[in-house]
Amino acid sequence: MNYELKHKFDCSQGAIRAVRHNVDGNYALVCGSDRKVKLFNPSKKLMIKMYAGHGEEVLDAQSSCDSAFILSGSADKSIIYWDVSTALPVRRIRSHVAAITYAKFNEDSTVAISGSRDNTVQCFDIRSRSLEPFQTLKEAKDCITGLLVTTNKIITSSLDGCIRHYDIRAGELTCDKIGISITSLAMTSDEQCLLASCQDEIIRLIDIDGGEVLTEYKGHKGSKDYRIECGTTKGDGYIMSGSSYGQMIFYDFLEANIVKRLPISTENSIITTFSCHPTENEILIASRREIQVWDLSDTVEISENED
């Protein structure tokens, strides 16, 4: 596994809080501390549109399944449903009483789902004019730190150390108690396992059906003050994590040992967010104000760095 830095570009929007590919991977949404969402073509380092309307920093965003709309969530306690082409808000919803940590669409992008620091997850029918949620999930005892939406489930993680599975079709709730505050949640591409990044600087691989911890990945240094994301490479060959010292860490999925330390920042800045291309071996990694575009390469060898 060798990675080559293709290029990098400054997003000019303060500290980057989240970077997300759209559904086909041709474009990327970048959320900034300057209260804006920007749409980029990362291969050309070209900004296409800017979406300004939030009152505080934007913490998450997602493109709809047809890439015609964007959903963004902010520390100003609101989510905004944007028209991509006009860059105008179609609907602004302010139902939470604390910052929005995650904003997601369901599979066909007819429902907006938001997680918040007010310990709740709310669901909105964005086809209607109602600004009230049609369902509120109140079971979490602390801040929502992860939100995943599949065809049949809404899966959340919280600082209370629990992962909750809401089965939409059966109307059932299953709770897996990890016991350690969870700071980030991801799913493997085969949707069989979850990755929970915890405050004890361990990433836990959890079986979705049974809730058992299958593997623990140790060695990266996290931070209790930042949401450091985790995930998998294409095909689930490696586990990835940001770190508090300027590196992306790669673990072997099966052996759970560190196989690569990818140097991102010479200033040892915290690497909190990244996005893997949905079909290609490309990763967008945010470091402070800039986005770095990394690609697989058989000709470049990156040496391992010690802590």
Tab-separated table of C-alpha atoms in Angstrom:
chain	number	residue	atom	x	y	z
A	1	MET	CA	0.000	0.000	0.000
A	2	ASN	CA	1.689	3.161	-1.249
A	3	TYR	CA	0.100	6.588	-1.456
A	4	GLU	CA	1.114	9.538	-3.603
A	5	LEU	CA	0.150	13.149	-2.975
A	6	LYS	CA	-1.479	14.327	-6.212
A	7	HIS	CA	-2.031	17.938	-5.191
A	8	LYS	CA	-3.400	20.196	-2.468
A	9	PHE	CA	-5.348	23.441	-2.337
A	10	ASP	CA	-6.361	26.074	0.184
A	11	CYS	CA	-10.136	26.216	0.739
A	12	SER	CA	-9.984	29.739	2.221
A	13	GLN	CA	-12.705	29.072	4.754
A	14	GLY	CA	-10.911	28.947	8.083
A	15	ALA	CA	-10.470	25.615	9.828
A	16	ILE	CA	-12.063	22.738	7.911
A	17	ARG	CA	-14.621	20.880	10.024
A	18	ALA	CA	-15.717	18.206	7.521
A	19	VAL	CA	-15.004	17.075	3.964
A	20	ARG	CA	-17.485	14.816	2.127
A	21	HIS	CA	-17.577	13.368	-1.400
A	22	ASN	CA	-20.838	13.510	-3.291
A	23	VAL	CA	-22.504	10.251	-4.352
A	24	ASP	CA	-20.385	9.656	-7.490
A	25	GLY	CA	-17.173	11.120	-6.095
A	26	ASN	CA	-16.737	13.826	-8.738
A	27	TYR	CA	-17.230	16.666	-6.278
A	28	ALA	CA	-16.605	17.357	-2.611
A	29	LEU	CA	-18.333	19.414	0.051
A	30	VAL	CA	-16.075	21.264	2.484
A	31	CYS	CA	-17.491	22.641	5.742
A	32	GLY	CA	-15.598	25.471	7.402
A	33	SER	CA	-15.342	27.514	10.554
A	34	ASP	CA	-16.153	30.564	8.390
A	35	ARG	CA	-19.843	29.437	8.459
A	36	LYS	CA	-19.852	28.367	4.797
A	37	VAL	CA	-20.117	25.187	2.752
A	38	LYS	CA	-18.114	25.097	-0.475
A	39	LEU	CA	-18.530	22.746	-3.426
A	40	PHE	CA	-15.223	21.789	-5.058
A	41	ASN	CA	-14.009	19.778	-7.989
A	42	PRO	CA	-10.992	18.352	-6.146
A	43	SER	CA	-9.276	16.958	-9.245
A	44	LYS	CA	-9.129	20.468	-10.752
A	45	LYS	CA	-8.736	22.332	-7.431
A	46	LEU	CA	-11.733	24.374	-8.527
A	47	MET	CA	-14.405	25.878	-6.296
A	48	ILE	CA	-17.779	25.653	-8.042
A	49	LYS	CA	-20.279	27.116	-5.570
A	50	MET	CA	-20.372	28.632	-2.106
A	51	TYR	CA	-23.320	28.216	0.270
A	52	ALA	CA	-23.503	30.976	2.878
A	53	GLY	CA	-26.336	31.277	5.371
A	54	HIS	CA	-25.346	29.657	8.649
A	55	GLY	CA	-24.684	31.843	11.679
A	56	GLU	CA	-21.854	29.734	13.100
A	57	GLU	CA	-19.343	27.161	11.865
A	58	VAL	CA	-20.653	24.296	9.726
A	59	LEU	CA	-19.947	20.868	11.220
A	60	ASP	CA	-21.356	18.457	8.615
A	61	ALA	CA	-22.920	18.300	5.150
A	62	GLN	CA	-24.126	15.715	2.672
A	63	SER	CA	-25.120	15.736	-0.983
A	64	SER	CA	-28.447	14.195	-2.024
A	65	CYS	CA	-28.611	10.976	-4.045
A	66	ASP	CA	-29.017	12.947	-7.304
A	67	SER	CA	-26.499	15.661	-6.279
A	68	ALA	CA	-29.200	18.319	-6.782
A	69	PHE	CA	-29.441	19.306	-3.109
A	70	ILE	CA	-27.194	19.673	-0.064
A	71	LEU	CA	-28.010	19.245	3.607
A	72	SER	CA	-25.785	21.064	6.090
A	73	GLY	CA	-25.718	21.227	9.881
A	74	SER	CA	-24.156	23.965	11.967
A	75	ALA	CA	-23.228	25.022	15.464
A	76	ASP	CA	-25.976	27.651	15.089
A	77	LYS	CA	-28.465	24.798	15.878
A	78	SER	CA	-29.934	24.763	12.361
A	79	ILE	CA	-29.897	22.534	9.319
A	80	ILE	CA	-30.281	24.044	5.842
A	81	TYR	CA	-31.564	22.264	2.740
A	82	TRP	CA	-29.801	23.897	-0.233
A	83	ASP	CA	-30.473	23.948	-3.964
A	84	VAL	CA	-27.101	23.106	-5.514
A	85	SER	CA	-27.490	25.063	-8.740
A	86	THR	CA	-28.786	28.328	-7.253
A	87	ALA	CA	-26.868	28.133	-3.936
A	88	LEU	CA	-30.054	29.300	-2.196
A	89	PRO	CA	-31.646	27.688	0.880
A	90	VAL	CA	-34.850	25.794	0.086
A	91	ARG	CA	-35.635	25.206	3.737
A	92	ARG	CA	-34.049	26.224	7.021
A	93	ILE	CA	-34.945	24.115	10.059
A	94	ARG	CA	-34.182	25.116	13.629
A	95	SER	CA	-35.624	22.490	15.959
A	96	HIS	CA	-32.597	21.440	18.023
A	97	VAL	CA	-31.536	23.378	21.111
A	98	ALA	CA	-27.790	22.807	20.638
A	99	ALA	CA	-25.220	22.525	17.854
A	100	ILE	CA	-25.851	20.077	14.995
A	101	THR	CA	-23.063	17.503	14.890
A	102	TYR	CA	-24.319	15.479	11.888
A	103	ALA	CA	-26.699	16.057	8.985
A	104	LYS	CA	-27.636	13.083	6.788
A	105	PHE	CA	-30.128	12.102	4.094
A	106	ASN	CA	-31.941	8.787	3.965
A	107	GLU	CA	-31.441	6.525	0.935
A	108	ASP	CA	-33.720	8.409	-1.471
A	109	SER	CA	-32.999	11.844	0.059
A	110	THR	CA	-36.593	12.469	1.121
A	111	VAL	CA	-35.827	12.569	4.846
A	112	ALA	CA	-33.296	14.776	6.620
A	113	ILE	CA	-31.797	13.275	9.785
A	114	SER	CA	-29.793	15.381	12.232
A	115	GLY	CA	-27.792	14.553	15.349
A	116	SER	CA	-27.056	17.190	17.952
A	117	ARG	CA	-25.237	18.068	21.129
A	118	ASP	CA	-28.691	18.243	22.733
A	119	ASN	CA	-28.503	14.389	22.882
A	120	THR	CA	-31.245	13.858	20.269
A	121	VAL	CA	-31.610	12.727	16.676
A	122	GLN	CA	-34.458	14.301	14.694
A	123	CYS	CA	-36.053	13.229	11.415
A	124	PHE	CA	-37.702	15.680	8.997
A	125	ASP	CA	-39.763	15.143	5.861
A	126	ILE	CA	-38.130	17.693	3.583
A	127	ARG	CA	-40.854	17.256	0.936
A	128	SER	CA	-43.357	18.890	3.273
A	129	ARG	CA	-43.460	22.471	4.510
A	130	SER	CA	-43.419	21.405	8.139
A	131	LEU	CA	-40.420	22.592	10.147
A	132	GLU	CA	-41.114	20.147	12.978
A	133	PRO	CA	-39.578	16.667	13.146
A	134	PHE	CA	-41.909	13.749	12.535
A	135	GLN	CA	-39.762	11.653	14.870
A	136	THR	CA	-37.292	12.454	17.647
A	137	LEU	CA	-34.910	9.845	19.081
A	138	LYS	CA	-34.228	10.794	22.704
A	139	GLU	CA	-32.521	7.721	24.134
A	140	ALA	CA	-28.937	9.055	24.178
A	141	LYS	CA	-27.708	10.447	27.505
A	142	ASP	CA	-24.993	12.657	25.982
A	143	CYS	CA	-23.888	14.354	22.764
A	144	ILE	CA	-24.481	12.521	19.461
A	145	THR	CA	-21.010	11.786	18.049
A	146	GLY	CA	-21.899	9.491	15.153
A	147	LEU	CA	-24.831	9.101	12.774
A	148	LEU	CA	-25.158	6.443	10.066
A	149	VAL	CA	-28.221	5.904	7.896
A	150	THR	CA	-28.806	2.680	5.937
A	151	THR	CA	-31.824	1.339	4.078
A	152	ASN	CA	-33.385	-0.107	7.217
A	153	LYS	CA	-31.558	1.474	10.150
A	154	ILE	CA	-30.470	4.651	11.849
A	155	ILE	CA	-27.327	3.984	13.889
A	156	THR	CA	-26.024	6.507	16.408
A	157	SER	CA	-23.115	6.782	18.821
A	158	SER	CA	-22.813	9.032	21.831
A	159	LEU	CA	-20.392	10.216	24.471
A	160	ASP	CA	-22.435	8.084	26.862
A	161	GLY	CA	-20.531	5.075	25.465
A	162	CYS	CA	-23.449	3.443	23.635
A	163	ILE	CA	-24.196	2.581	20.018
A	164	ARG	CA	-27.925	2.519	19.286
A	165	HIS	CA	-29.507	0.732	16.323
A	166	TYR	CA	-32.971	1.952	15.370
A	167	ASP	CA	-34.606	-0.609	13.069
A	168	ILE	CA	-36.990	1.471	10.967
A	169	ARG	CA	-39.042	-1.399	9.561
A	170	ALA	CA	-39.425	-3.389	12.771
A	171	GLY	CA	-39.681	-0.342	15.040
A	172	GLU	CA	-37.085	-1.785	17.413
A	173	LEU	CA	-34.137	-0.324	19.310
A	174	THR	CA	-30.962	-2.269	20.100
A	175	CYS	CA	-28.267	-0.744	22.302
A	176	ASP	CA	-24.640	-1.911	22.380
A	177	LYS	CA	-22.890	-0.591	25.482
A	178	ILE	CA	-19.196	-0.041	24.767
A	179	GLY	CA	-18.483	1.607	28.123
A	180	ILE	CA	-16.041	4.195	26.737
A	181	SER	CA	-17.086	7.551	25.279
A	182	ILE	CA	-17.330	7.245	21.493
A	183	THR	CA	-16.066	10.208	19.467
A	184	SER	CA	-16.632	8.970	15.895
A	185	LEU	CA	-18.534	6.186	14.138
A	186	ALA	CA	-18.061	4.605	10.709
A	187	MET	CA	-19.237	1.520	8.837
A	188	THR	CA	-17.318	-0.978	6.728
A	189	SER	CA	-18.241	-1.021	3.048
A	190	ASP	CA	-19.909	-4.438	3.353
A	191	GLU	CA	-22.139	-3.014	6.129
A	192	GLN	CA	-21.327	-5.940	8.409
A	193	CYS	CA	-19.272	-4.085	11.019
A	194	LEU	CA	-18.985	-0.724	12.729
A	195	LEU	CA	-15.848	1.203	13.642
A	196	ALA	CA	-16.070	3.131	16.892
A	197	SER	CA	-13.258	5.578	17.645
A	198	CYS	CA	-13.177	6.044	21.417
A	199	GLN	CA	-11.683	8.536	23.861
A	200	ASP	CA	-9.206	5.939	25.154
A	201	GLU	CA	-7.461	6.172	21.716
A	202	ILE	CA	-8.678	2.741	20.606
A	203	ILE	CA	-10.736	2.015	17.489
A	204	ARG	CA	-13.089	-0.903	18.060
A	205	LEU	CA	-14.430	-3.113	15.273
A	206	ILE	CA	-17.957	-4.158	16.260
A	207	ASP	CA	-20.190	-6.772	14.678
A	208	ILE	CA	-23.437	-5.064	13.658
A	209	ASP	CA	-25.709	-8.045	14.245
A	210	GLY	CA	-24.274	-9.339	17.511
A	211	GLY	CA	-22.671	-6.247	19.021
A	212	GLU	CA	-19.434	-8.056	19.910
A	213	VAL	CA	-16.087	-6.246	19.768
A	214	LEU	CA	-14.145	-8.231	17.165
A	215	THR	CA	-10.836	-6.322	17.035
A	216	GLU	CA	-9.150	-3.346	18.692
A	217	TYR	CA	-6.799	-1.025	16.816
A	218	LYS	CA	-4.260	0.784	18.991
A	219	GLY	CA	-1.391	3.118	18.230
A	220	HIS	CA	-2.798	6.405	16.954
A	221	LYS	CA	-2.998	9.371	19.272
A	222	GLY	CA	-6.378	11.052	19.374
A	223	SER	CA	-7.687	14.044	21.246
A	224	LYS	CA	-10.531	14.478	23.692
A	225	ASP	CA	-11.204	17.969	22.359
A	226	TYR	CA	-11.716	17.083	18.663
A	227	ARG	CA	-13.800	14.653	16.613
A	228	ILE	CA	-11.175	12.529	14.879
A	229	GLU	CA	-12.808	10.409	12.202
A	230	CYS	CA	-12.070	6.794	11.310
A	231	GLY	CA	-13.005	4.654	8.311
A	232	THR	CA	-11.862	2.002	5.836
A	233	THR	CA	-10.112	2.107	2.496
A	234	LYS	CA	-11.787	0.787	-0.652
A	235	GLY	CA	-12.548	-2.904	-0.214
A	236	ASP	CA	-12.041	-2.740	3.564
A	237	GLY	CA	-8.386	-3.667	3.279
A	238	TYR	CA	-7.209	-1.141	5.850
A	239	ILE	CA	-8.577	0.824	8.784
A	240	MET	CA	-7.839	4.569	8.688
A	241	SER	CA	-7.763	7.180	11.403
A	242	GLY	CA	-6.715	10.778	11.794
A	243	SER	CA	-4.451	11.744	14.664
A	244	SER	CA	-3.418	14.627	16.873
A	245	TYR	CA	0.124	14.800	15.434
A	246	GLY	CA	-0.269	15.435	11.717
A	247	GLN	CA	-0.483	11.886	10.391
A	248	MET	CA	-3.057	9.545	8.889
A	249	ILE	CA	-2.729	6.120	10.453
A	250	PHE	CA	-3.447	2.904	8.523
A	251	TYR	CA	-4.043	-0.424	10.257
A	252	ASP	CA	-4.155	-3.858	8.679
A	253	PHE	CA	-7.803	-4.911	8.909
A	254	LEU	CA	-7.094	-8.467	10.067
A	255	GLU	CA	-3.778	-8.177	11.912
A	256	ALA	CA	-4.697	-4.858	13.615
A	257	ASN	CA	-1.112	-3.588	13.399
A	258	ILE	CA	-0.058	-0.215	11.985
A	259	VAL	CA	1.159	-0.625	8.398
A	260	LYS	CA	1.482	3.018	7.364
A	261	ARG	CA	1.886	6.450	8.903
A	262	LEU	CA	1.067	8.959	6.203
A	263	PRO	CA	2.629	12.392	6.894
A	264	ILE	CA	0.035	15.083	6.217
A	265	SER	CA	1.168	18.128	8.184
A	266	THR	CA	4.746	19.189	8.896
A	267	GLU	CA	3.353	21.350	11.712
A	268	ASN	CA	1.825	18.311	13.462
A	269	SER	CA	-1.669	19.770	13.199
A	270	ILE	CA	-4.649	17.640	14.171
A	271	ILE	CA	-6.090	15.567	11.314
A	272	THR	CA	-9.790	15.332	12.092
A	273	THR	CA	-11.647	14.654	8.840
A	274	PHE	CA	-11.198	12.855	5.522
A	275	SER	CA	-13.310	11.338	2.753
A	276	CYS	CA	-12.678	8.276	0.593
A	277	HIS	CA	-13.768	8.313	-3.037
A	278	PRO	CA	-16.738	5.919	-3.434
A	279	THR	CA	-15.275	4.022	-6.410
A	280	GLU	CA	-11.601	4.975	-6.800
A	281	ASN	CA	-8.478	4.718	-4.653
A	282	GLU	CA	-8.467	8.380	-3.731
A	283	ILE	CA	-8.677	10.077	-0.352
A	284	LEU	CA	-9.342	13.708	0.486
A	285	ILE	CA	-7.666	14.680	3.765
A	286	ALA	CA	-8.203	18.000	5.514
A	287	SER	CA	-5.362	19.705	7.339
A	288	ARG	CA	-6.222	23.078	8.860
A	289	ARG	CA	-7.246	25.263	5.879
A	290	GLU	CA	-6.212	22.973	3.029
A	291	ILE	CA	-7.394	19.792	1.336
A	292	GLN	CA	-4.842	17.218	0.226
A	293	VAL	CA	-5.708	14.741	-2.537
A	294	TRP	CA	-3.907	11.410	-2.164
A	295	ASP	CA	-3.976	8.557	-4.667
A	296	LEU	CA	-2.669	5.010	-4.800
A	297	SER	CA	0.729	4.651	-6.455
A	298	ASP	CA	2.896	1.589	-7.135
A	299	THR	CA	6.008	3.693	-7.616
A	300	VAL	CA	6.139	5.819	-4.465
A	301	GLU	CA	7.148	4.312	-1.138
A	302	ILE	CA	6.326	6.283	1.998
A	303	SER	CA	8.547	5.369	4.945
A	304	GLU	CA	7.008	4.796	8.328
A	305	ASN	CA	7.515	7.546	10.905
A	306	GLU	CA	7.783	6.983	14.590
A	307	ASP	CA	5.526	8.807	17.056
